[in-house]
Amino acid sequence: MKLDISHMRYMTADDFKVLQATEQGSRNHEIVPTTLIHQLSGMRAQSGTNRSISDLAKLKLISKVRNAKYDGYRLTYNGIDYLALHSMLNRNTVYSIGGSIGVGKESDIYKVSDKNGTEKVMKMHRLGRTSFTTVRNNRDYLKKNSKNGVNWMVLSRLAAQKEYQFITLLYAKGFNVPEPFDNSRHVIIMELIRGFPMRRLRKHKNLPLLYTNLMKFIVKLGCSGLIHCDYNEFNIMIKDEDHIDPNDPEELGFVVIDFPQSISIQHKDAEFYFKRDVDCIRRFFKKKLKYEPKDDPTMLDTDGFGEGYRYAYPDFNRDITRTDNLDELVQASGFSKKHPGDRDLEDAMEEMRNTDEADEAAQEENSDAENSDEEDESDDDEYYYSESEESEDGDDVNSLDEENERIIEA
Ligand code: ADP
Ligand code: MG
């Protein structure tokens, strides 16, 4: 979905009040009646609400729905994008939006800047874009619910909140994940990792060390109570050489991203997902980097980064001994279902876990076997961080100028 924020600068404070009111009303109404929008907006004159409604509908931030009983409005994906951006602009965590970095399966990724010009990453969760049909076709509960439709907007918001909670806790505990900056609705803002997805890696100056550190990462994550569940070459960013700090003992040379589908080690299938994560890395190292480690007791304490890893690959029952309870802190899947909607999120996430990039990697392995072992760089462009040319001269950048600052202050 294209993100077009060019209209934001022309919107008034009243327009945002009405947009917010529509959002609020959608919590209890599939179609929000005009009278309720007016009531919730807190505006005095119905004519003012009507004017804003008509402007918002023209901008496709809300859409009119005719219902048997009454006419009303529904918030669109554009509308919720605008609301999230508006909140983050007000909090000064975002100042301008740059080009698209990538289109993930369930998200759109953009480069943004804050007021100081520091570049960051904005991840907009878009659940349902791909898994919609799969989930709908395969899952009984959705068939039952399909009369009312699945609220993918709510699920996208829950997924973003969950990911934000995960990386906030993990970052605070010193894990190599992007620094989190903000979350509003289905959007999170985090540190821009200067590097590239491991998928593009073909040479590395110390493969055994990289492999060891990748395995140590998931063991440490597991001991803290969590399993990533999509731990593969798409979701590991290899840092550019000039952004690696040689004096930092915690420096691993990579950063792990993409956490919404992570689960607790208490999940019933924890061992299965843990093993799958391990296997994804091993498969990538074997196929693309021609590195296949063997058990080696001498690996212990020999990597110069503290404790080494003695085994060729970790084992769930042998290596995961709980030292922390991050899962309980975020109520990771398989642990608690406290919030309404979590059940739906968990079902959607389970679908994602089972149809995600890990499977693609496996499929690719098969096609690799058929097509000898040719490089296949072309199809990963959408995941690859590239400096957008247009974004340099500002054409493609909907910078938020003075007029927007007015909105911020409003
Ligand atoms: P999805 O859940 O859709 O797979 P990801 O979080 O994996 O979304 O992001 C998709 C792609 O966007 C990644 O493969 C990576 O190339 C890029 N990306 C995501 N987060 C960052 C980040 N913090 N820094 C740099 N690039 C990122
Ligand atoms: Mg990903």
Tab-separated table of C-alpha atoms and ligand atoms in Angstrom:
chain	number	residue	atom	x	y	z
A	1	MET	CA	0.000	0.000	0.000
A	2	LYS	CA	1.373	3.375	-0.984
A	3	LEU	CA	1.913	5.892	1.755
A	4	ASP	CA	0.875	9.310	0.562
A	5	ILE	CA	1.076	11.907	3.258
A	6	SER	CA	0.981	14.903	0.961
A	7	HIS	CA	-2.447	15.951	2.231
A	8	MET	CA	-1.409	16.080	5.823
A	9	ARG	CA	-0.116	19.607	5.580
A	10	TYR	CA	-3.520	20.897	4.483
A	11	MET	CA	-5.480	19.296	7.268
A	12	THR	CA	-6.840	21.376	10.109
A	13	ALA	CA	-6.971	20.561	13.804
A	14	ASP	CA	-10.727	19.975	13.361
A	15	ASP	CA	-10.074	17.431	10.624
A	16	PHE	CA	-7.883	15.491	13.014
A	17	LYS	CA	-10.483	15.696	15.769
A	18	VAL	CA	-13.054	14.189	13.426
A	19	LEU	CA	-10.635	11.535	12.206
A	20	GLN	CA	-9.837	10.613	15.801
A	21	ALA	CA	-13.529	10.508	16.640
A	22	THR	CA	-14.111	8.074	13.763
A	23	GLU	CA	-11.318	5.894	15.095
A	24	GLN	CA	-12.761	5.992	18.593
A	25	GLY	CA	-16.218	5.142	17.300
A	26	SER	CA	-14.910	2.151	15.355
A	27	ARG	CA	-14.053	0.385	18.588
A	28	ASN	CA	-17.705	-0.403	19.070
A	29	HIS	CA	-19.172	0.219	15.646
A	30	GLU	CA	-18.267	-1.409	12.409
A	31	ILE	CA	-19.809	1.606	10.712
A	32	VAL	CA	-19.597	4.729	12.803
A	33	PRO	CA	-22.810	6.810	12.644
A	34	THR	CA	-22.320	10.449	11.707
A	35	THR	CA	-24.021	11.598	14.889
A	36	LEU	CA	-21.576	9.598	16.987
A	37	ILE	CA	-18.625	11.076	15.097
A	38	HIS	CA	-19.949	14.515	15.882
A	39	GLN	CA	-20.476	13.663	19.529
A	40	LEU	CA	-17.033	12.128	19.975
A	41	SER	CA	-15.251	14.926	18.118
A	42	GLY	CA	-16.331	17.371	20.815
A	43	MET	CA	-16.996	20.002	18.173
A	44	ARG	CA	-19.803	22.428	18.802
A	45	ALA	CA	-21.329	22.894	15.383
A	46	GLN	CA	-22.540	19.898	13.420
A	47	SER	CA	-21.706	21.909	10.284
A	48	GLY	CA	-18.013	21.887	11.255
A	49	THR	CA	-18.053	18.123	11.721
A	50	ASN	CA	-19.823	17.711	8.403
A	51	ARG	CA	-17.279	19.855	6.593
A	52	SER	CA	-14.405	17.807	8.017
A	53	ILE	CA	-16.178	14.544	7.245
A	54	SER	CA	-16.586	15.569	3.657
A	55	ASP	CA	-12.922	16.646	3.381
A	56	LEU	CA	-11.681	13.441	5.030
A	57	ALA	CA	-13.829	11.337	2.720
A	58	LYS	CA	-12.424	13.164	-0.326
A	59	LEU	CA	-8.908	12.342	0.907
A	60	LYS	CA	-10.011	8.735	1.404
A	61	LEU	CA	-9.102	8.794	5.084
A	62	ILE	CA	-12.632	7.688	5.903
A	63	SER	CA	-15.154	6.087	3.610
A	64	LYS	CA	-18.891	6.347	3.553
A	65	VAL	CA	-20.789	3.122	4.083
A	66	ARG	CA	-24.468	2.765	3.467
A	67	ASN	CA	-26.058	0.370	5.824
A	68	ALA	CA	-29.569	-0.996	5.979
A	69	LYS	CA	-30.173	0.868	9.215
A	70	TYR	CA	-28.081	3.995	8.925
A	71	ASP	CA	-25.318	5.720	6.961
A	72	GLY	CA	-21.976	6.107	8.547
A	73	TYR	CA	-18.260	6.062	8.029
A	74	ARG	CA	-15.401	3.667	8.362
A	75	LEU	CA	-11.783	4.563	8.984
A	76	THR	CA	-9.577	3.532	6.054
A	77	TYR	CA	-6.000	2.260	6.205
A	78	ASN	CA	-4.912	5.697	4.962
A	79	GLY	CA	-6.838	7.245	7.825
A	80	ILE	CA	-5.144	5.171	10.459
A	81	ASP	CA	-1.740	5.857	8.839
A	82	TYR	CA	-2.446	9.577	9.157
A	83	LEU	CA	-3.498	9.231	12.793
A	84	ALA	CA	-0.376	7.286	13.704
A	85	LEU	CA	1.888	9.758	11.915
A	86	HIS	CA	0.093	12.694	13.466
A	87	SER	CA	0.687	11.309	16.972
A	88	MET	CA	4.342	10.685	16.303
A	89	LEU	CA	4.783	14.126	14.781
A	90	ASN	CA	3.304	15.593	17.936
A	91	ARG	CA	5.734	13.606	20.031
A	92	ASN	CA	8.622	14.751	17.853
A	93	THR	CA	9.783	11.204	17.214
A	94	VAL	CA	9.240	11.768	13.492
A	95	TYR	CA	9.707	14.929	11.483
A	96	SER	CA	9.826	13.861	7.848
A	97	ILE	CA	9.106	10.747	5.837
A	98	GLY	CA	11.600	9.500	3.288
A	99	GLY	CA	11.516	6.769	0.717
A	100	SER	CA	10.466	3.180	1.066
A	101	ILE	CA	13.179	0.814	2.252
A	102	GLY	CA	11.295	-2.354	1.643
A	103	VAL	CA	8.015	-4.103	1.460
A	104	GLY	CA	7.934	-6.987	3.875
A	105	LYS	CA	5.303	-9.673	3.810
A	106	GLU	CA	3.234	-8.102	6.513
A	107	SER	CA	4.651	-4.611	6.643
A	108	ASP	CA	5.864	-1.539	4.773
A	109	ILE	CA	9.209	-0.119	5.810
A	110	TYR	CA	10.172	3.527	5.328
A	111	LYS	CA	13.081	5.697	6.205
A	112	VAL	CA	12.091	8.683	8.353
A	113	SER	CA	13.989	11.500	10.067
A	114	ASP	CA	13.542	13.218	13.351
A	115	LYS	CA	13.956	16.961	13.941
A	116	ASN	CA	17.733	16.638	14.276
A	117	GLY	CA	17.938	14.910	10.928
A	118	THR	CA	18.684	11.536	12.499
A	119	GLU	CA	17.454	8.815	10.195
A	120	LYS	CA	15.220	6.110	11.601
A	121	VAL	CA	13.083	3.279	10.343
A	122	MET	CA	9.304	3.300	10.341
A	123	LYS	CA	7.625	-0.099	10.160
A	124	MET	CA	3.930	-0.036	9.327
A	125	HIS	CA	2.341	-3.370	10.093
A	126	ARG	CA	-0.109	-4.488	7.420
A	127	LEU	CA	-1.504	-7.743	8.592
A	128	GLY	CA	-3.836	-9.449	6.250
A	129	ARG	CA	-2.216	-8.311	3.053
A	130	THR	CA	-0.841	-11.754	2.352
A	131	SER	CA	-2.104	-14.006	5.081
A	132	PHE	CA	-5.677	-12.816	4.595
A	133	THR	CA	-6.578	-15.451	2.033
A	134	THR	CA	-4.521	-18.180	3.628
A	135	VAL	CA	-5.882	-17.522	7.058
A	136	ARG	CA	-9.398	-17.059	5.784
A	137	ASN	CA	-9.337	-20.231	3.737
A	138	ASN	CA	-7.645	-22.399	6.268
A	139	ARG	CA	-8.845	-21.397	9.632
A	140	ASP	CA	-12.201	-22.481	10.883
A	141	TYR	CA	-12.572	-19.715	13.364
A	142	LEU	CA	-12.258	-17.154	10.610
A	143	LYS	CA	-14.839	-18.908	8.524
A	144	LYS	CA	-17.159	-18.581	11.444
A	145	ASN	CA	-16.252	-14.952	11.804
A	146	SER	CA	-16.164	-14.075	8.162
A	147	LYS	CA	-19.656	-12.608	8.341
A	148	ASN	CA	-18.259	-9.787	10.387
A	149	GLY	CA	-14.899	-9.816	8.695
A	150	VAL	CA	-11.648	-9.990	10.546
A	151	ASN	CA	-10.496	-6.728	11.866
A	152	TRP	CA	-7.060	-6.627	10.275
A	153	MET	CA	-6.581	-3.058	11.412
A	154	VAL	CA	-6.883	-4.160	15.019
A	155	LEU	CA	-4.592	-7.109	14.393
A	156	SER	CA	-1.980	-4.856	12.751
A	157	ARG	CA	-2.106	-2.609	15.797
A	158	LEU	CA	-1.704	-5.546	18.175
A	159	ALA	CA	1.193	-6.924	16.134
A	160	ALA	CA	2.965	-3.559	16.228
A	161	GLN	CA	2.422	-3.196	19.960
A	162	LYS	CA	3.738	-6.669	20.541
A	163	GLU	CA	6.825	-6.102	18.408
A	164	TYR	CA	7.470	-2.781	20.097
A	165	GLN	CA	7.241	-4.393	23.529
A	166	PHE	CA	9.598	-7.155	22.487
A	167	ILE	CA	12.310	-4.910	21.119
A	168	THR	CA	11.948	-2.449	23.996
A	169	LEU	CA	12.606	-5.182	26.553
A	170	LEU	CA	15.283	-6.881	24.500
A	171	TYR	CA	17.094	-3.623	23.810
A	172	ALA	CA	17.037	-2.743	27.496
A	173	LYS	CA	18.524	-6.159	28.276
A	174	GLY	CA	21.391	-5.556	25.865
A	175	PHE	CA	20.238	-7.767	23.000
A	176	ASN	CA	21.380	-6.770	19.519
A	177	VAL	CA	18.051	-5.443	18.254
A	178	PRO	CA	17.233	-1.997	16.851
A	179	GLU	CA	16.739	0.725	19.416
A	180	PRO	CA	12.980	1.362	19.685
A	181	PHE	CA	11.791	4.972	19.616
A	182	ASP	CA	8.032	5.116	19.327
A	183	ASN	CA	4.845	3.214	18.682
A	184	SER	CA	1.486	4.515	17.623
A	185	ARG	CA	-1.264	2.188	16.519
A	186	HIS	CA	0.121	-0.149	13.817
A	187	VAL	CA	3.391	1.762	13.409
A	188	ILE	CA	6.744	1.521	15.138
A	189	ILE	CA	9.780	3.746	14.872
A	190	MET	CA	13.184	2.220	15.459
A	191	GLU	CA	16.855	2.640	14.802
A	192	LEU	CA	18.002	2.413	11.188
A	193	ILE	CA	20.506	-0.406	10.955
A	194	ARG	CA	23.271	0.487	8.548
A	195	GLY	CA	23.811	-2.770	6.804
A	196	PHE	CA	22.066	-5.381	4.702
A	197	PRO	CA	20.020	-8.524	5.285
A	198	MET	CA	22.214	-11.596	5.742
A	199	ARG	CA	20.515	-13.053	2.689
A	200	ARG	CA	22.972	-11.083	0.555
A	201	LEU	CA	26.036	-12.214	2.465
A	202	ARG	CA	28.397	-14.434	0.498
A	203	LYS	CA	31.725	-13.767	2.213
A	204	HIS	CA	32.635	-12.975	5.787
A	205	LYS	CA	35.980	-12.567	7.423
A	206	ASN	CA	35.182	-14.909	10.300
A	207	LEU	CA	32.325	-17.269	9.508
A	208	PRO	CA	32.783	-19.536	12.567
A	209	LEU	CA	32.562	-16.506	14.817
A	210	LEU	CA	29.473	-15.154	13.040
A	211	TYR	CA	27.828	-18.582	13.220
A	212	THR	CA	28.706	-18.980	16.888
A	213	ASN	CA	27.337	-15.556	17.726
A	214	LEU	CA	24.105	-16.206	15.841
A	215	MET	CA	23.613	-19.420	17.797
A	216	LYS	CA	24.530	-17.750	21.064
A	217	PHE	CA	21.935	-15.090	20.328
A	218	ILE	CA	19.061	-17.563	20.104
A	219	VAL	CA	20.255	-19.522	23.102
A	220	LYS	CA	20.413	-16.325	25.142
A	221	LEU	CA	16.991	-15.312	23.803
A	222	GLY	CA	15.622	-18.735	24.751
A	223	CYS	CA	17.111	-18.547	28.228
A	224	SER	CA	15.327	-15.211	28.571
A	225	GLY	CA	12.072	-16.979	27.698
A	226	LEU	CA	11.615	-16.215	23.993
A	227	ILE	CA	11.859	-17.889	20.611
A	228	HIS	CA	12.078	-15.651	17.562
A	229	CYS	CA	10.213	-18.017	15.181
A	230	ASP	CA	11.394	-16.292	12.033
A	231	TYR	CA	15.118	-16.383	12.654
A	232	ASN	CA	16.564	-16.495	9.175
A	233	GLU	CA	18.670	-14.617	6.661
A	234	PHE	CA	15.870	-12.101	5.979
A	235	ASN	CA	15.650	-10.953	9.563
A	236	ILE	CA	19.313	-10.695	10.457
A	237	MET	CA	20.937	-7.450	9.397
A	238	ILE	CA	24.687	-7.656	8.866
A	239	LYS	CA	26.145	-4.324	9.890
A	240	ASP	CA	28.312	-2.340	7.497
A	241	GLU	CA	31.973	-2.524	8.411
A	242	ASP	CA	32.209	1.207	9.205
A	243	HIS	CA	29.317	0.955	11.701
A	244	ILE	CA	30.975	-1.812	13.690
A	245	ASP	CA	32.623	-0.727	16.893
A	246	PRO	CA	35.780	-2.847	17.374
A	247	ASN	CA	36.104	-1.726	20.993
A	248	ASP	CA	32.612	-2.788	22.023
A	249	PRO	CA	32.712	-6.226	23.669
A	250	GLU	CA	28.978	-6.640	22.936
A	251	GLU	CA	29.451	-5.983	19.235
A	252	LEU	CA	28.309	-8.973	17.193
A	253	GLY	CA	28.347	-7.384	13.757
A	254	PHE	CA	24.660	-8.126	13.266
A	255	VAL	CA	21.273	-6.984	14.504
A	256	VAL	CA	18.152	-9.136	14.693
A	257	ILE	CA	14.836	-7.649	13.526
A	258	ASP	CA	11.194	-8.663	13.016
A	259	PHE	CA	9.725	-9.928	16.283
A	260	PRO	CA	5.903	-9.884	16.151
A	261	GLN	CA	5.582	-13.641	15.717
A	262	SER	CA	7.932	-14.517	18.601
A	263	ILE	CA	6.659	-16.912	21.248
A	264	SER	CA	7.320	-17.953	24.809
A	265	ILE	CA	9.477	-20.982	25.569
A	266	GLN	CA	6.342	-22.229	27.337
A	267	HIS	CA	4.447	-22.405	24.033
A	268	LYS	CA	3.418	-25.973	23.263
A	269	ASP	CA	5.455	-25.996	20.048
A	270	ALA	CA	8.426	-24.120	21.475
A	271	GLU	CA	10.910	-26.867	20.790
A	272	PHE	CA	9.752	-27.234	17.189
A	273	TYR	CA	10.106	-23.510	16.474
A	274	PHE	CA	13.454	-23.309	18.229
A	275	LYS	CA	14.812	-26.147	16.120
A	276	ARG	CA	13.400	-24.584	12.984
A	277	ASP	CA	15.174	-21.300	13.780
A	278	VAL	CA	18.446	-23.153	14.296
A	279	ASP	CA	17.972	-25.133	11.094
A	280	CYS	CA	17.259	-22.013	9.038
A	281	ILE	CA	20.634	-20.570	9.965
A	282	ARG	CA	22.432	-23.844	9.475
A	283	ARG	CA	20.830	-24.322	6.067
A	284	PHE	CA	21.808	-20.832	4.969
A	285	PHE	CA	25.399	-21.270	6.150
A	286	LYS	CA	25.692	-24.623	4.443
A	287	LYS	CA	24.079	-23.632	1.146
A	288	LYS	CA	25.262	-20.119	0.612
A	289	LEU	CA	28.380	-19.786	2.717
A	290	LYS	CA	29.598	-23.371	2.452
A	291	TYR	CA	30.123	-23.539	6.165
A	292	GLU	CA	28.963	-26.514	8.179
A	293	PRO	CA	30.189	-26.613	11.757
A	294	LYS	CA	31.005	-29.777	13.655
A	295	ASP	CA	30.845	-30.294	17.394
A	296	ASP	CA	34.099	-28.986	18.760
A	297	PRO	CA	34.849	-28.862	22.496
A	298	THR	CA	37.750	-26.523	21.810
A	299	MET	CA	35.300	-23.873	20.569
A	300	LEU	CA	34.531	-23.111	24.192
A	301	ASP	CA	36.150	-19.879	25.333
A	302	THR	CA	38.181	-19.564	22.185
A	303	ASP	CA	36.314	-16.903	20.294
A	304	GLY	CA	37.643	-13.995	22.266
A	305	PHE	CA	34.081	-12.866	22.968
A	306	GLY	CA	33.642	-14.499	26.344
A	307	GLU	CA	32.052	-17.880	26.473
A	308	GLY	CA	32.173	-19.700	23.168
A	309	TYR	CA	29.847	-22.320	21.828
A	310	ARG	CA	30.904	-25.925	22.176
A	311	TYR	CA	28.282	-27.616	20.081
A	312	ALA	CA	27.748	-27.370	16.367
A	313	TYR	CA	24.205	-26.338	17.036
A	314	PRO	CA	22.073	-25.684	20.084
A	315	ASP	CA	19.525	-28.109	21.428
A	316	PHE	CA	16.357	-26.894	23.104
A	317	ASN	CA	16.318	-29.353	25.991
A	318	ARG	CA	20.025	-29.278	26.642
A	319	ASP	CA	20.772	-25.579	26.278
A	320	ILE	CA	17.705	-23.608	27.302
A	321	THR	CA	17.762	-22.983	30.996
A	322	ARG	CA	15.640	-20.080	32.027
A	323	THR	CA	17.506	-17.099	33.380
A	324	ASP	CA	14.917	-14.412	32.708
A	325	ASN	CA	11.188	-14.109	32.048
A	326	LEU	CA	10.858	-11.658	29.194
A	327	ASP	CA	8.046	-13.825	27.834
A	328	GLU	CA	5.994	-13.230	30.922
A	329	LEU	CA	6.772	-9.560	30.811
A	330	VAL	CA	5.327	-9.210	27.319
A	331	GLN	CA	2.792	-11.967	27.726
A	332	ALA	CA	4.253	-13.639	24.699
A	333	SER	CA	2.142	-16.029	22.746
A	334	GLY	CA	1.666	-19.339	24.427
A	335	PHE	CA	1.766	-17.716	27.784
A	336	SER	CA	-1.179	-15.513	28.474
A	337	LYS	CA	-4.241	-14.279	26.682
A	338	LYS	CA	-5.041	-11.259	28.667
A	339	HIS	CA	-6.174	-8.785	26.059
A	340	PRO	CA	-9.261	-9.128	23.936
A	341	GLY	CA	-8.136	-9.698	20.369
A	342	ASP	CA	-5.012	-11.573	21.448
A	343	ARG	CA	-6.604	-14.816	20.398
A	344	ASP	CA	-7.134	-13.496	16.868
A	345	LEU	CA	-3.637	-12.098	16.826
A	346	GLU	CA	-2.235	-15.400	17.978
A	347	ASP	CA	-4.124	-17.267	15.252
A	348	ALA	CA	-2.913	-14.850	12.604
A	349	MET	CA	0.618	-15.052	13.967
A	350	GLU	CA	0.539	-18.803	13.946
A	351	GLU	CA	-0.412	-18.638	10.313
A	352	MET	CA	2.470	-16.250	9.716
A	353	ARG	CA	4.897	-18.505	11.545
A	354	ASN	CA	3.852	-21.364	9.350
A	355	THR	CA	3.855	-19.591	6.005
A	356	ASP	CA	6.678	-17.200	6.514
A	357	GLU	CA	10.052	-16.518	5.120
A	358	ALA	CA	11.434	-19.670	6.713
A	359	ASP	CA	9.312	-21.715	4.367
A	360	GLU	CA	10.354	-19.612	1.443
A	361	ALA	CA	13.946	-20.274	2.348
A	362	ALA	CA	13.193	-23.980	2.314
A	363	GLN	CA	11.402	-23.714	-1.027
A	364	GLU	CA	14.282	-21.749	-2.373
A	365	GLU	CA	16.616	-24.471	-1.282
A	366	ASN	CA	14.703	-26.891	-3.468
A	367	SER	CA	14.719	-24.580	-6.443
A	368	ASP	CA	18.426	-23.953	-5.829
A	369	ALA	CA	19.005	-27.637	-6.094
A	370	GLU	CA	17.271	-27.598	-9.473
A	371	ASN	CA	18.937	-24.488	-10.811
A	372	SER	CA	22.420	-25.564	-9.799
A	373	ASP	CA	23.737	-22.997	-7.357
A	374	GLU	CA	23.429	-19.756	-9.185
A	375	GLU	CA	23.369	-16.466	-7.373
A	376	ASP	CA	19.842	-15.235	-7.072
A	377	GLU	CA	20.227	-11.696	-5.921
A	378	SER	CA	17.468	-10.239	-8.043
A	379	ASP	CA	14.459	-11.339	-6.064
A	380	ASP	CA	15.579	-9.953	-2.768
A	381	ASP	CA	15.656	-6.352	-3.860
A	382	GLU	CA	12.436	-5.612	-2.090
A	383	TYR	CA	14.051	-6.520	1.183
A	384	TYR	CA	17.272	-4.738	0.531
A	385	TYR	CA	17.936	-1.407	2.048
A	386	SER	CA	18.726	1.020	-0.721
A	387	GLU	CA	19.113	4.745	-0.649
A	388	SER	CA	16.245	6.052	-2.751
A	389	GLU	CA	17.624	8.372	-5.411
A	390	GLU	CA	14.579	10.587	-5.411
A	391	SER	CA	14.686	10.974	-1.703
A	392	GLU	CA	17.980	12.822	-2.063
A	393	ASP	CA	16.551	15.727	-4.024
A	394	GLY	CA	13.372	15.803	-2.062
A	395	ASP	CA	10.989	14.891	-4.855
A	396	ASP	CA	9.899	11.699	-3.293
A	397	VAL	CA	10.043	13.018	0.213
A	398	ASN	CA	6.939	14.494	1.651
A	399	SER	CA	8.872	16.652	4.033
A	400	LEU	CA	6.739	18.123	6.709
A	401	ASP	CA	7.358	21.793	6.432
A	402	GLU	CA	6.342	24.846	8.422
A	403	GLU	CA	2.692	24.240	7.693
A	404	ASN	CA	2.985	20.879	9.320
A	405	GLU	CA	4.587	22.330	12.347
A	406	ARG	CA	1.414	24.291	12.666
A	407	ILE	CA	-0.448	21.006	12.815
A	408	ILE	CA	1.993	19.732	15.382
A	409	GLU	CA	1.319	22.685	17.607
A	410	ALA	CA	-2.404	22.540	17.077
B	1	ADP	P1	8.414	-8.179	7.761
B	1	ADP	O1	7.768	-8.586	9.043
B	1	ADP	O2	7.410	-7.640	6.822
B	1	ADP	O3	9.303	-9.234	7.194
B	1	ADP	P2	10.812	-6.805	8.666
B	1	ADP	O4	10.829	-6.202	10.022
B	1	ADP	O5	11.551	-8.102	8.495
B	1	ADP	O6	9.314	-6.915	8.145
B	1	ADP	O7	11.409	-5.748	7.648
B	1	ADP	C1	11.450	-5.986	6.234
B	1	ADP	C2	12.781	-5.500	5.658
B	1	ADP	O8	12.970	-4.104	5.919
B	1	ADP	C3	13.989	-6.179	6.299
B	1	ADP	O9	14.320	-7.380	5.648
B	1	ADP	C4	15.067	-5.140	6.147
B	1	ADP	O10	15.648	-5.182	4.865
B	1	ADP	C5	14.310	-3.826	6.279
B	1	ADP	N1	14.370	-3.349	7.673
B	1	ADP	C6	13.476	-3.582	8.653
B	1	ADP	N2	13.830	-2.997	9.819
B	1	ADP	C7	15.001	-2.370	9.580
B	1	ADP	C8	15.887	-1.565	10.383
B	1	ADP	N3	15.625	-1.302	11.661
B	1	ADP	N4	16.998	-1.069	9.789
B	1	ADP	C9	17.257	-1.317	8.481
B	1	ADP	N5	16.469	-2.054	7.683
B	1	ADP	C10	15.357	-2.580	8.202
B	2	MG	MG	11.093	-9.996	7.992
